[in-house]
JSON list of C-alpha atoms in Angstrom, two decimals:
[
{"chain": "A", "resi": 903, "resn": "MET", "atom": "CA", "xyz": [116.35, 82.02, -29.62]},
{"chain": "A", "resi": 904, "resn": "PHE", "atom": "CA", "xyz": [113.68, 83.63, -27.04]},
{"chain": "A", "resi": 905, "resn": "LYS", "atom": "CA", "xyz": [116.61, 85.14, -25.02]},
{"chain": "A", "resi": 906, "resn": "ASP", "atom": "CA", "xyz": [117.97, 87.01, -28.09]},
{"chain": "A", "resi": 907, "resn": "LEU", "atom": "CA", "xyz": [114.20, 88.32, -29.11]},
{"chain": "A", "resi": 908, "resn": "LEU", "atom": "CA", "xyz": [113.57, 89.30, -25.47]},
{"chain": "A", "resi": 909, "resn": "LYS", "atom": "CA", "xyz": [117.18, 90.93, -25.11]},
{"chain": "A", "resi": 910, "resn": "LYS", "atom": "CA", "xyz": [116.67, 92.94, -28.37]},
{"chain": "A", "resi": 911, "resn": "ASN", "atom": "CA", "xyz": [112.59, 94.19, -27.47]},
{"chain": "A", "resi": 912, "resn": "LYS", "atom": "CA", "xyz": [113.33, 94.50, -23.84]},
{"chain": "A", "resi": 913, "resn": "LYS", "atom": "CA", "xyz": [112.41, 98.30, -23.59]},
{"chain": "A", "resi": 914, "resn": "ARG", "atom": "CA", "xyz": [109.46, 97.94, -25.89]},
{"chain": "A", "resi": 915, "resn": "ILE", "atom": "CA", "xyz": [107.96, 94.87, -23.51]},
{"chain": "A", "resi": 916, "resn": "LEU", "atom": "CA", "xyz": [108.38, 96.87, -20.60]},
{"chain": "A", "resi": 917, "resn": "ILE", "atom": "CA", "xyz": [107.17, 100.19, -22.03]},
{"chain": "A", "resi": 918, "resn": "VAL", "atom": "CA", "xyz": [103.94, 98.93, -23.51]},
{"chain": "A", "resi": 919, "resn": "LEU", "atom": "CA", "xyz": [103.38, 95.28, -23.14]},
{"chain": "A", "resi": 920, "resn": "LEU", "atom": "CA", "xyz": [103.71, 94.96, -19.59]},
{"chain": "A", "resi": 921, "resn": "PRO", "atom": "CA", "xyz": [101.10, 97.25, -18.20]},
{"chain": "A", "resi": 922, "resn": "VAL", "atom": "CA", "xyz": [98.51, 96.16, -20.53]},
{"chain": "A", "resi": 923, "resn": "TYR", "atom": "CA", "xyz": [98.97, 92.52, -19.16]},
{"chain": "A", "resi": 924, "resn": "VAL", "atom": "CA", "xyz": [99.07, 93.75, -15.58]},
{"chain": "A", "resi": 925, "resn": "VAL", "atom": "CA", "xyz": [96.36, 95.90, -15.65]},
{"chain": "A", "resi": 926, "resn": "ILE", "atom": "CA", "xyz": [93.78, 93.45, -17.34]},
{"chain": "A", "resi": 927, "resn": "THR", "atom": "CA", "xyz": [95.66, 90.76, -15.15]},
{"chain": "A", "resi": 928, "resn": "ILE", "atom": "CA", "xyz": [94.60, 93.22, -12.06]},
{"chain": "A", "resi": 929, "resn": "ALA", "atom": "CA", "xyz": [91.08, 93.73, -13.45]},
{"chain": "A", "resi": 930, "resn": "LEU", "atom": "CA", "xyz": [90.42, 90.03, -13.89]},
{"chain": "A", "resi": 931, "resn": "VAL", "atom": "CA", "xyz": [91.57, 89.35, -10.45]},
{"chain": "A", "resi": 932, "resn": "VAL", "atom": "CA", "xyz": [89.74, 92.07, -8.80]},
{"chain": "A", "resi": 933, "resn": "LEU", "atom": "CA", "xyz": [86.50, 91.38, -10.83]},
{"chain": "A", "resi": 934, "resn": "SER", "atom": "CA", "xyz": [86.98, 87.60, -9.44]},
{"chain": "A", "resi": 935, "resn": "ILE", "atom": "CA", "xyz": [87.28, 88.50, -6.22]},
{"chain": "A", "resi": 936, "resn": "TYR", "atom": "CA", "xyz": [84.71, 90.35, -5.77]},
{"chain": "A", "resi": 937, "resn": "ARG", "atom": "CA", "xyz": [82.42, 87.60, -7.42]},
{"chain": "A", "resi": 938, "resn": "VAL", "atom": "CA", "xyz": [81.45, 89.28, -10.58]},
{"chain": "A", "resi": 939, "resn": "ILE", "atom": "CA", "xyz": [83.26, 86.98, -12.84]},
{"chain": "A", "resi": 940, "resn": "SER", "atom": "CA", "xyz": [84.48, 83.41, -11.78]},
{"chain": "A", "resi": 941, "resn": "TYR", "atom": "CA", "xyz": [88.21, 82.43, -11.48]},
{"chain": "A", "resi": 942, "resn": "SER", "atom": "CA", "xyz": [88.22, 80.35, -14.87]},
{"chain": "A", "resi": 943, "resn": "TRP", "atom": "CA", "xyz": [88.17, 83.65, -16.51]},
{"chain": "A", "resi": 944, "resn": "ILE", "atom": "CA", "xyz": [91.92, 84.39, -15.15]},
{"chain": "A", "resi": 945, "resn": "ASN", "atom": "CA", "xyz": [92.94, 81.09, -16.12]},
{"chain": "A", "resi": 946, "resn": "GLY", "atom": "CA", "xyz": [91.66, 81.27, -19.62]},
{"chain": "A", "resi": 947, "resn": "PHE", "atom": "CA", "xyz": [93.62, 84.55, -19.78]},
{"chain": "A", "resi": 948, "resn": "ILE", "atom": "CA", "xyz": [96.81, 83.12, -18.82]},
{"chain": "A", "resi": 949, "resn": "LEU", "atom": "CA", "xyz": [96.65, 80.20, -21.05]},
{"chain": "A", "resi": 950, "resn": "THR", "atom": "CA", "xyz": [96.24, 82.07, -24.06]},
{"chain": "A", "resi": 951, "resn": "LEU", "atom": "CA", "xyz": [98.94, 84.22, -22.86]},
{"chain": "A", "resi": 952, "resn": "ILE", "atom": "CA", "xyz": [101.23, 81.47, -22.88]},
{"chain": "A", "resi": 953, "resn": "ILE", "atom": "CA", "xyz": [100.02, 79.85, -26.25]},
{"chain": "A", "resi": 954, "resn": "GLY", "atom": "CA", "xyz": [100.23, 83.28, -27.83]},
{"chain": "A", "resi": 955, "resn": "LEU", "atom": "CA", "xyz": [103.97, 83.79, -26.53]},
{"chain": "A", "resi": 956, "resn": "ILE", "atom": "CA", "xyz": [104.94, 80.20, -28.00]},
{"chain": "A", "resi": 957, "resn": "THR", "atom": "CA", "xyz": [102.92, 80.41, -31.42]},
{"chain": "A", "resi": 958, "resn": "TYR", "atom": "CA", "xyz": [104.86, 83.94, -31.49]},
{"chain": "A", "resi": 959, "resn": "CYS", "atom": "CA", "xyz": [108.21, 82.19, -31.16]},
{"chain": "A", "resi": 960, "resn": "PHE", "atom": "CA", "xyz": [107.32, 79.57, -33.84]},
{"chain": "A", "resi": 961, "resn": "LEU", "atom": "CA", "xyz": [106.28, 82.83, -36.14]},
{"chain": "A", "resi": 962, "resn": "VAL", "atom": "CA", "xyz": [109.89, 84.45, -35.34]},
{"chain": "A", "resi": 963, "resn": "TYR", "atom": "CA", "xyz": [111.91, 80.60, -35.72]},
{"chain": "A", "resi": 964, "resn": "SER", "atom": "CA", "xyz": [109.86, 79.60, -39.09]},
{"chain": "A", "resi": 965, "resn": "THR", "atom": "CA", "xyz": [110.74, 83.05, -40.53]},
{"chain": "A", "resi": 966, "resn": "LYS", "atom": "CA", "xyz": [114.56, 82.71, -39.74]},
{"chain": "A", "resi": 967, "resn": "LYS", "atom": "CA", "xyz": [114.82, 78.98, -41.23]},
{"chain": "A", "resi": 968, "resn": "LEU", "atom": "CA", "xyz": [112.77, 80.01, -44.49]},
{"chain": "A", "resi": 969, "resn": "LEU", "atom": "CA", "xyz": [115.57, 82.76, -44.79]},
{"chain": "A", "resi": 970, "resn": "GLU", "atom": "CA", "xyz": [118.44, 80.31, -44.14]},
{"chain": "A", "resi": 971, "resn": "THR", "atom": "CA", "xyz": [117.05, 77.34, -46.38]},
{"chain": "A", "resi": 972, "resn": "GLN", "atom": "CA", "xyz": [114.18, 78.74, -48.55]},
{"chain": "A", "resi": 973, "resn": "ASN", "atom": "CA", "xyz": [112.27, 75.64, -47.71]},
{"chain": "A", "resi": 974, "resn": "PRO", "atom": "CA", "xyz": [108.51, 76.73, -48.23]},
{"chain": "A", "resi": 975, "resn": "PHE", "atom": "CA", "xyz": [107.24, 73.33, -46.97]},
{"chain": "A", "resi": 976, "resn": "LEU", "atom": "CA", "xyz": [108.84, 74.12, -43.08]},
{"chain": "A", "resi": 977, "resn": "PHE", "atom": "CA", "xyz": [107.42, 77.44, -43.43]},
{"chain": "A", "resi": 978, "resn": "SER", "atom": "CA", "xyz": [104.07, 76.12, -44.31]},
{"chain": "A", "resi": 979, "resn": "PHE", "atom": "CA", "xyz": [104.39, 73.07, -41.54]},
{"chain": "A", "resi": 980, "resn": "PHE", "atom": "CA", "xyz": [104.99, 75.69, -38.82]},
{"chain": "A", "resi": 981, "resn": "SER", "atom": "CA", "xyz": [102.27, 78.21, -39.92]},
{"chain": "A", "resi": 982, "resn": "ILE", "atom": "CA", "xyz": [99.85, 74.94, -39.85]},
{"chain": "A", "resi": 983, "resn": "LEU", "atom": "CA", "xyz": [101.41, 74.18, -36.51]},
{"chain": "A", "resi": 984, "resn": "ARG", "atom": "CA", "xyz": [100.55, 77.76, -35.07]},
{"chain": "A", "resi": 985, "resn": "ILE", "atom": "CA", "xyz": [96.92, 77.53, -36.26]},
{"chain": "A", "resi": 986, "resn": "GLY", "atom": "CA", "xyz": [96.61, 74.09, -34.19]},
{"chain": "A", "resi": 987, "resn": "LEU", "atom": "CA", "xyz": [98.35, 75.86, -31.46]},
{"chain": "A", "resi": 988, "resn": "TYR", "atom": "CA", "xyz": [95.63, 78.86, -31.53]},
{"chain": "A", "resi": 989, "resn": "MET", "atom": "CA", "xyz": [93.07, 76.08, -31.38]},
{"chain": "A", "resi": 990, "resn": "VAL", "atom": "CA", "xyz": [94.43, 74.42, -28.17]},
{"chain": "A", "resi": 991, "resn": "PRO", "atom": "CA", "xyz": [92.79, 77.32, -25.72]},
{"chain": "A", "resi": 992, "resn": "PHE", "atom": "CA", "xyz": [89.00, 77.10, -27.64]},
{"chain": "A", "resi": 993, "resn": "ILE", "atom": "CA", "xyz": [88.86, 73.25, -27.47]},
{"chain": "A", "resi": 994, "resn": "ILE", "atom": "CA", "xyz": [89.78, 73.35, -23.80]},
{"chain": "A", "resi": 995, "resn": "SER", "atom": "CA", "xyz": [87.82, 76.01, -22.84]},
{"chain": "A", "resi": 996, "resn": "VAL", "atom": "CA", "xyz": [84.90, 74.16, -24.89]},
{"chain": "A", "resi": 997, "resn": "TYR", "atom": "CA", "xyz": [85.38, 70.81, -23.07]},
{"chain": "A", "resi": 998, "resn": "LEU", "atom": "CA", "xyz": [86.30, 72.31, -19.46]},
{"chain": "A", "resi": 999, "resn": "THR", "atom": "CA", "xyz": [84.05, 75.02, -19.11]},
{"chain": "A", "resi": 1000, "resn": "GLU", "atom": "CA", "xyz": [84.40, 74.95, -15.30]},
{"chain": "A", "resi": 1001, "resn": "TYR", "atom": "CA", "xyz": [88.39, 75.65, -15.14]},
{"chain": "A", "resi": 1002, "resn": "ILE", "atom": "CA", "xyz": [88.85, 77.80, -18.20]},
{"chain": "A", "resi": 1003, "resn": "SER", "atom": "CA", "xyz": [86.07, 80.04, -19.39]},
{"chain": "A", "resi": 1004, "resn": "TYR", "atom": "CA", "xyz": [86.26, 81.36, -23.00]},
{"chain": "A", "resi": 1005, "resn": "PHE", "atom": "CA", "xyz": [85.57, 84.98, -22.24]},
{"chain": "A", "resi": 1006, "resn": "GLY", "atom": "CA", "xyz": [89.15, 84.73, -20.67]},
{"chain": "A", "resi": 1007, "resn": "VAL", "atom": "CA", "xyz": [90.76, 82.74, -23.86]},
{"chain": "A", "resi": 1008, "resn": "ILE", "atom": "CA", "xyz": [89.06, 85.68, -26.27]},
{"chain": "A", "resi": 1009, "resn": "ILE", "atom": "CA", "xyz": [90.11, 88.45, -24.03]},
{"chain": "A", "resi": 1010, "resn": "GLY", "atom": "CA", "xyz": [93.64, 86.66, -24.10]},
{"chain": "A", "resi": 1011, "resn": "PHE", "atom": "CA", "xyz": [93.89, 86.53, -27.44]},
{"chain": "A", "resi": 1012, "resn": "LEU", "atom": "CA", "xyz": [93.08, 89.97, -28.46]},
{"chain": "A", "resi": 1013, "resn": "ILE", "atom": "CA", "xyz": [95.54, 90.71, -26.30]},
{"chain": "A", "resi": 1014, "resn": "SER", "atom": "CA", "xyz": [98.26, 88.50, -27.87]},
{"chain": "A", "resi": 1015, "resn": "LEU", "atom": "CA", "xyz": [97.50, 90.25, -31.00]},
{"chain": "A", "resi": 1016, "resn": "LEU", "atom": "CA", "xyz": [99.56, 93.19, -29.60]},
{"chain": "A", "resi": 1017, "resn": "PHE", "atom": "CA", "xyz": [102.36, 91.12, -29.25]},
{"chain": "A", "resi": 1018, "resn": "PRO", "atom": "CA", "xyz": [103.78, 90.85, -32.88]},
{"chain": "A", "resi": 1019, "resn": "MET", "atom": "CA", "xyz": [102.88, 94.30, -33.30]},
{"chain": "A", "resi": 1020, "resn": "ILE", "atom": "CA", "xyz": [105.29, 95.40, -30.66]},
{"chain": "A", "resi": 1021, "resn": "LEU", "atom": "CA", "xyz": [107.89, 93.44, -31.58]},
{"chain": "A", "resi": 1022, "resn": "LYS", "atom": "CA", "xyz": [108.37, 93.47, -34.94]},
{"chain": "A", "resi": 1023, "resn": "ASN", "atom": "CA", "xyz": [111.51, 94.68, -36.37]}
]
């Protein structure tokens, strides 16, 4: 499923998303090297990007299953699961503030909002 999604939208990913992710990651790394921000910002950013990608895959999968089976309960289950997955980095950043910064999580979620907009069909 994920492989087909990337094959269809490879050009959009390379043109739009990849430069945005690379520029923000480089900016966070440079700021971390010069000790303007802590390394935990990068950890929060990367964790959020991974969770955002997983939740987008759940969104695509749940819409395909909704169209196939016409089962709204399965779609609502995946919607609740996605909301829970969005909360995981925030909860981790609250309890492990030295390793994952909530600022990095917020930056990652703002960038993850671009992902569905760019890859929509």
